[in-house]
PDB file of C-alpha atoms in Angstrom:
ATOM      1  CA  UNK A 290     139.838 100.127 168.635  1.00 45.00           C
ATOM      2  CA  UNK A 291     137.085 102.528 169.717  1.00 47.00           C
ATOM      3  CA  UNK A 292     135.800 102.668 166.118  1.00 47.00           C
ATOM      4  CA  UNK A 293     135.534  98.851 166.032  1.00 46.00           C
ATOM      5  CA  UNK A 294     133.510  98.772 169.224  1.00 42.00           C
ATOM      6  CA  UNK A 295     131.118 101.404 167.894  1.00 47.00           C
ATOM      7  CA  UNK A 296     130.683  99.504 164.586  1.00 49.00           C
ATOM      8  CA  UNK A 297     130.022  96.254 166.440  1.00 49.00           C
ATOM      9  CA  UNK A 298     127.444  97.945 168.652  1.00 47.00           C
ATOM     10  CA  UNK A 299     125.681  99.455 165.626  1.00 43.00           C
ATOM     11  CA  UNK A 300     125.656  96.084 163.811  1.00 48.00           C
ATOM     12  CA  UNK A 301     124.131  94.407 166.879  1.00 49.00           C
ATOM     13  CA  UNK A 302     121.494  97.135 167.196  1.00 48.00           C
ATOM     14  CA  UNK A 303     120.486  96.772 163.537  1.00 46.00           C
ATOM     15  CA  UNK A 304     120.308  92.979 163.847  1.00 49.00           C
ATOM     16  CA  UNK A 305     117.935  93.258 166.816  1.00 51.00           C
ATOM     17  CA  UNK A 306     115.669  95.754 165.043  1.00 53.00           C
ATOM     18  CA  UNK A 307     115.337  93.705 161.803  1.00 52.00           C
ATOM     19  CA  UNK A 308     111.982  91.900 161.517  1.00 55.00           C
ATOM     20  CA  UNK A 309     112.088  88.087 161.559  1.00 60.00           C
ATOM     21  CA  UNK A 310     111.502  86.692 158.070  1.00 60.00           C
ATOM     22  CA  UNK A 311     109.898  83.257 157.797  1.00 64.00           C
ATOM     23  CA  UNK A 312     111.788  80.577 155.915  1.00 60.00           C
ATOM     24  CA  UNK A 313     110.815  80.476 152.229  1.00 60.00           C
ATOM     25  CA  UNK A 314     108.396  77.772 151.198  1.00 63.00           C
ATOM     26  CA  UNK A 315     109.639  75.170 148.751  1.00 60.00           C
ATOM     27  CA  UNK A 316     108.618  75.464 145.138  1.00 62.00           C
ATOM     28  CA  UNK A 317     109.055  71.712 144.676  1.00 62.00           C
ATOM     29  CA  UNK A 318     106.047  69.422 145.110  1.00 63.00           C
ATOM     30  CA  UNK A 319     105.922  67.824 148.518  1.00 65.00           C
ATOM     31  CA  UNK A 320     103.742  64.843 147.698  1.00 69.00           C
ATOM     32  CA  UNK A 321     105.374  61.836 146.066  1.00 67.00           C
ATOM     33  CA  UNK A 322     104.481  61.236 142.460  1.00 66.00           C
ATOM     34  CA  UNK A 323     102.530  58.068 141.717  1.00 64.00           C
ATOM     35  CA  UNK A 324     104.627  55.169 140.468  1.00 64.00           C
ATOM     36  CA  UNK A 325     104.485  54.632 136.728  1.00 64.00           C
ATOM     37  CA  UNK A 326     103.681  51.138 135.499  1.00 66.00           C
ATOM     38  CA  UNK A 327     106.563  49.182 133.993  1.00 70.00           C
ATOM     39  CA  UNK A 328     106.783  49.309 130.210  1.00 79.00           C
ATOM     40  CA  UNK A 329     105.698  46.103 128.536  1.00 88.00           C
ATOM     41  CA  UNK A 330     108.225  44.084 126.566  1.00 93.00           C
ATOM     42  CA  UNK A 331     107.619  42.814 123.050  1.00 91.00           C
ATOM     43  CA  UNK A 332     109.746  40.767 120.648  1.00 92.00           C
ATOM     44  CA  UNK A 333     111.854  42.871 118.289  1.00 91.00           C
ATOM     45  CA  UNK A 334     110.329  42.949 114.829  1.00 88.00           C
ATOM     46  CA  UNK A 335     111.966  40.518 112.424  1.00 89.00           C
ATOM     47  CA  UNK A 336     112.402  43.326 109.878  1.00 88.00           C
ATOM     48  CA  UNK A 337     113.981  45.761 112.353  1.00 88.00           C
ATOM     49  CA  UNK A 338     117.491  46.936 111.447  1.00 87.00           C
ATOM     50  CA  UNK A 339     118.423  46.244 115.084  1.00 91.00           C
ATOM     51  CA  UNK A 340     117.358  42.577 115.154  1.00 94.00           C
ATOM     52  CA  UNK A 341     120.445  41.124 113.390  1.00 95.00           C
ATOM     53  CA  UNK A 342     122.749  43.297 115.509  1.00 94.00           C
ATOM     54  CA  UNK A 343     121.193  42.120 118.768  1.00 96.00           C
ATOM     55  CA  UNK A 344     121.070  38.514 117.530  1.00 96.00           C
ATOM     56  CA  UNK A 345     124.822  38.532 116.796  1.00 96.00           C
ATOM     57  CA  UNK A 346     125.572  40.139 120.181  1.00 96.00           C
ATOM     58  CA  UNK A 347     123.328  37.594 121.943  1.00 96.00           C
ATOM     59  CA  UNK A 348     125.098  34.686 120.231  1.00 95.00           C
ATOM     60  CA  UNK A 349     128.531  36.014 121.227  1.00 96.00           C
ATOM     61  CA  UNK A 350     127.382  36.597 124.803  1.00 96.00           C
ATOM     62  CA  UNK A 351     125.781  33.140 125.087  1.00 94.00           C
ATOM     63  CA  UNK A 352     128.990  31.475 123.829  1.00 94.00           C
ATOM     64  CA  UNK A 353     131.089  33.439 126.336  1.00 95.00           C
ATOM     65  CA  UNK A 354     128.751  32.671 129.259  1.00 95.00           C
ATOM     66  CA  UNK A 355     128.575  28.962 128.348  1.00 93.00           C
ATOM     67  CA  UNK A 356     132.366  28.786 128.516  1.00 93.00           C
ATOM     68  CA  UNK A 357     132.233  30.004 132.153  1.00 93.00           C
ATOM     69  CA  UNK A 358     135.639  31.506 131.374  1.00 95.00           C
ATOM     70  CA  UNK A 359     135.857  34.977 132.879  1.00 95.00           C
ATOM     71  CA  UNK A 360     138.413  35.978 130.246  1.00 96.00           C
ATOM     72  CA  UNK A 361     135.678  35.453 127.620  1.00 96.00           C
ATOM     73  CA  UNK A 362     132.599  36.925 129.314  1.00 96.00           C
ATOM     74  CA  UNK A 363     134.109  39.817 131.305  1.00 96.00           C
ATOM     75  CA  UNK A 364     135.052  41.917 128.227  1.00 96.00           C
ATOM     76  CA  UNK A 365     131.450  41.682 126.987  1.00 96.00           C
ATOM     77  CA  UNK A 366     130.129  42.869 130.353  1.00 95.00           C
ATOM     78  CA  UNK A 367     132.296  45.959 130.591  1.00 91.00           C
ATOM     79  CA  UNK A 368     135.873  44.700 130.746  1.00 89.00           C
ATOM     80  CA  UNK A 369     138.003  46.987 132.876  1.00 89.00           C
ATOM     81  CA  UNK A 370     134.889  48.891 134.004  1.00 91.00           C
ATOM     82  CA  UNK A 371     133.235  45.757 135.396  1.00 91.00           C
ATOM     83  CA  UNK A 372     133.498  46.012 139.177  1.00 92.00           C
ATOM     84  CA  UNK A 373     134.882  43.212 141.307  1.00 94.00           C
ATOM     85  CA  UNK A 374     131.453  42.781 142.946  1.00 93.00           C
ATOM     86  CA  UNK A 375     129.766  42.411 139.542  1.00 93.00           C
ATOM     87  CA  UNK A 376     132.403  39.893 138.432  1.00 94.00           C
ATOM     88  CA  UNK A 377     131.755  37.851 141.551  1.00 95.00           C
ATOM     89  CA  UNK A 378     127.974  38.048 141.045  1.00 93.00           C
ATOM     90  CA  UNK A 379     128.244  36.785 137.446  1.00 94.00           C
ATOM     91  CA  UNK A 380     130.651  34.014 138.541  1.00 94.00           C
ATOM     92  CA  UNK A 381     128.085  32.964 141.145  1.00 92.00           C
ATOM     93  CA  UNK A 382     125.231  33.033 138.622  1.00 91.00           C
ATOM     94  CA  UNK A 383     127.193  30.745 136.303  1.00 92.00           C
ATOM     95  CA  UNK A 384     128.021  28.307 139.091  1.00 90.00           C
ATOM     96  CA  UNK A 385     124.944  28.335 141.349  1.00 90.00           C
ATOM     97  CA  UNK A 386     122.736  25.256 140.808  1.00 88.00           C
ATOM     98  CA  UNK A 387     119.647  27.409 141.543  1.00 89.00           C
ATOM     99  CA  UNK A 388     120.603  30.066 139.008  1.00 90.00           C
ATOM    100  CA  UNK A 389     118.415  30.359 135.892  1.00 92.00           C
ATOM    101  CA  UNK A 390     121.605  30.438 133.793  1.00 91.00           C
ATOM    102  CA  UNK A 391     122.399  26.765 134.378  1.00 88.00           C
ATOM    103  CA  UNK A 392     119.268  25.316 132.790  1.00 87.00           C
ATOM    104  CA  UNK A 393     118.895  28.131 130.257  1.00 88.00           C
ATOM    105  CA  UNK A 394     122.393  28.163 128.805  1.00 86.00           C
ATOM    106  CA  UNK A 395     124.193  25.096 130.087  1.00 79.00           C
ATOM    107  CA  UNK A 396     121.549  22.384 129.692  1.00 76.00           C
ATOM    108  CA  UNK A 397     122.189  19.634 127.176  1.00 77.00           C
ATOM    109  CA  UNK A 398     118.827  20.240 125.488  1.00 71.00           C
ATOM    110  CA  UNK A 399     117.865  22.902 122.980  1.00 72.00           C
ATOM    111  CA  UNK A 400     118.209  26.489 124.154  1.00 83.00           C
ATOM    112  CA  UNK A 401     115.691  29.054 122.913  1.00 91.00           C
ATOM    113  CA  UNK A 402     116.332  32.770 122.690  1.00 93.00           C
ATOM    114  CA  UNK A 403     114.054  35.805 122.738  1.00 94.00           C
ATOM    115  CA  UNK A 404     115.141  39.341 121.894  1.00 96.00           C
ATOM    116  CA  UNK A 405     112.773  41.765 123.576  1.00 95.00           C
ATOM    117  CA  UNK A 406     112.380  45.505 123.310  1.00 92.00           C
ATOM    118  CA  UNK A 407     110.143  47.976 125.069  1.00 84.00           C
ATOM    119  CA  UNK A 408     106.742  48.450 123.462  1.00 74.00           C
ATOM    120  CA  UNK A 409     106.438  51.860 121.855  1.00 71.00           C
ATOM    121  CA  UNK A 410     103.414  53.850 122.977  1.00 72.00           C
ATOM    122  CA  UNK A 411     100.509  53.667 120.548  1.00 73.00           C
ATOM    123  CA  UNK A 412     100.558  57.468 120.416  1.00 77.00           C
ATOM    124  CA  UNK A 413     103.826  57.504 118.413  1.00 76.00           C
ATOM    125  CA  UNK A 414     103.410  58.537 114.810  1.00 82.00           C
ATOM    126  CA  UNK A 415     104.929  56.634 111.889  1.00 80.00           C
ATOM    127  CA  UNK A 416     107.599  59.343 111.610  1.00 82.00           C
ATOM    128  CA  UNK A 417     108.492  59.014 115.302  1.00 78.00           C
ATOM    129  CA  UNK A 418     108.728  55.228 114.995  1.00 76.00           C
ATOM    130  CA  UNK A 419     110.972  55.583 111.911  1.00 76.00           C
ATOM    131  CA  UNK A 420     113.238  57.990 113.812  1.00 74.00           C
ATOM    132  CA  UNK A 421     113.640  55.448 116.615  1.00 75.00           C
ATOM    133  CA  UNK A 422     114.453  52.728 114.098  1.00 74.00           C
ATOM    134  CA  UNK A 423     117.076  54.935 112.431  1.00 79.00           C
ATOM    135  CA  UNK A 424     118.648  55.943 115.766  1.00 82.00           C
ATOM    136  CA  UNK A 425     122.289  55.275 116.542  1.00 85.00           C
ATOM    137  CA  UNK A 426     121.713  53.637 119.931  1.00 89.00           C
ATOM    138  CA  UNK A 427     119.290  51.011 121.189  1.00 89.00           C
ATOM    139  CA  UNK A 428     118.780  48.600 124.068  1.00 93.00           C
ATOM    140  CA  UNK A 429     117.153  45.202 124.175  1.00 95.00           C
ATOM    141  CA  UNK A 430     116.757  42.328 126.600  1.00 96.00           C
ATOM    142  CA  UNK A 431     118.020  38.957 125.462  1.00 96.00           C
ATOM    143  CA  UNK A 432     116.637  35.959 127.308  1.00 96.00           C
ATOM    144  CA  UNK A 433     117.410  32.245 127.012  1.00 94.00           C
ATOM    145  CA  UNK A 434     115.507  29.188 128.187  1.00 92.00           C
ATOM    146  CA  UNK A 435     115.984  25.459 127.702  1.00 84.00           C
ATOM    147  CA  UNK A 436     113.446  22.917 126.538  1.00 76.00           C
ATOM    148  CA  UNK A 437     109.917  23.534 125.406  1.00 74.00           C
ATOM    149  CA  UNK A 438     109.088  25.037 122.050  1.00 75.00           C
ATOM    150  CA  UNK A 439     110.548  28.508 122.601  1.00 73.00           C
ATOM    151  CA  UNK A 440     107.174  30.143 123.164  1.00 77.00           C
ATOM    152  CA  UNK A 441     108.062  31.122 126.710  1.00 74.00           C
ATOM    153  CA  UNK A 442     107.278  32.016 129.349  1.00 87.00           C
ATOM    154  CA  UNK A 443     109.374  35.147 128.761  1.00 93.00           C
ATOM    155  CA  UNK A 444     109.465  38.264 130.947  1.00 93.00           C
ATOM    156  CA  UNK A 445     106.665  40.720 130.244  1.00 93.00           C
ATOM    157  CA  UNK A 446     108.505  43.686 131.843  1.00 92.00           C
ATOM    158  CA  UNK A 447     112.182  44.457 132.477  1.00 91.00           C
ATOM    159  CA  UNK A 448     111.588  43.971 136.207  1.00 91.00           C
ATOM    160  CA  UNK A 449     110.899  40.285 135.518  1.00 93.00           C
ATOM    161  CA  UNK A 450     114.273  39.905 133.742  1.00 93.00           C
ATOM    162  CA  UNK A 451     115.970  39.815 137.132  1.00 93.00           C
ATOM    163  CA  UNK A 452     117.654  36.380 136.982  1.00 93.00           C
ATOM    164  CA  UNK A 453     116.100  35.373 140.289  1.00 91.00           C
ATOM    165  CA  UNK A 454     116.327  31.726 141.310  1.00 89.00           C
ATOM    166  CA  UNK A 455     113.233  29.906 140.070  1.00 87.00           C
ATOM    167  CA  UNK A 456     112.888  31.834 136.802  1.00 90.00           C
ATOM    168  CA  UNK A 457     112.465  29.692 133.674  1.00 89.00           C
ATOM    169  CA  UNK A 458     114.718  32.021 131.695  1.00 93.00           C
ATOM    170  CA  UNK A 459     118.006  33.889 132.110  1.00 94.00           C
ATOM    171  CA  UNK A 460     118.373  37.418 130.728  1.00 96.00           C
ATOM    172  CA  UNK A 461     120.917  40.080 129.862  1.00 96.00           C
ATOM    173  CA  UNK A 462     120.394  43.664 128.771  1.00 96.00           C
ATOM    174  CA  UNK A 463     122.428  44.714 125.751  1.00 96.00           C
ATOM    175  CA  UNK A 464     123.144  48.359 124.934  1.00 94.00           C
ATOM    176  CA  UNK A 465     124.182  48.788 121.314  1.00 92.00           C
ATOM    177  CA  UNK A 466     125.689  51.820 119.594  1.00 90.00           C
ATOM    178  CA  UNK A 467     126.485  52.418 115.949  1.00 87.00           C
ATOM    179  CA  UNK A 468     128.103  55.804 116.589  1.00 83.00           C
ATOM    180  CA  UNK A 469     131.592  56.137 115.181  1.00 79.00           C
ATOM    181  CA  UNK A 470     133.291  53.822 112.726  1.00 83.00           C
ATOM    182  CA  UNK A 471     132.931  50.584 114.670  1.00 87.00           C
ATOM    183  CA  UNK A 472     129.592  49.451 116.149  1.00 87.00           C
ATOM    184  CA  UNK A 473     129.935  48.568 119.838  1.00 92.00           C
ATOM    185  CA  UNK A 474     127.793  46.883 122.442  1.00 95.00           C
ATOM    186  CA  UNK A 475     127.946  46.021 126.101  1.00 95.00           C
ATOM    187  CA  UNK A 476     125.889  43.555 128.089  1.00 96.00           C
ATOM    188  CA  UNK A 477     124.592  43.948 131.640  1.00 95.00           C
ATOM    189  CA  UNK A 478     123.361  41.101 133.837  1.00 94.00           C
ATOM    190  CA  UNK A 479     121.111  42.196 136.666  1.00 89.00           C
ATOM    191  CA  UNK A 480     120.040  40.014 139.562  1.00 85.00           C
ATOM    192  CA  UNK A 481     117.409  40.486 142.228  1.00 77.00           C
ATOM    193  CA  UNK A 482     116.957  38.237 145.209  1.00 65.00           C
ATOM    194  CA  UNK A 483     113.554  36.603 145.822  1.00 59.00           C
ATOM    195  CA  UNK A 484     111.090  38.758 147.751  1.00 56.00           C
TER     196      UNK A 484
END
């Protein structure tokens, strides 16, 4: 017991004699980085290997959404991984009279479709562009609108593909993969409330 008391006293004496060390300064930057501008959207090139894949996916998705049958559209939006909140949001978009989906997909007139990708920076070389084209995964935005001549207006950035009430188009993001034996894709429908 006496040995423990002596050790405790020595430990306390050393702790009091140790100089105070300031807290280390962070090596991470403390100022926020400036926001980057949104990437511009552009129609997929007609000769892109991805265009027919996205067109087929867009047609299947449009048919499923037009049906308003959850058993048809839910598997295309993630199936068992689609959360209950996302299911409810899509149900509301397909039933809300202010939703852009009603005039875009469910109108009796002609529906137009645009398949949009992100504009590649001008700094990419021909080899870099070819590598992107030959990739095994890609994403695109598919938008629909009714009436007019199909020239738009279409979203110019992904932020504008938000399916807000008052938009003249309805959009879905499609992620496509050709990895493995069977090509697969999944659609995502985002929604942002008016500001």
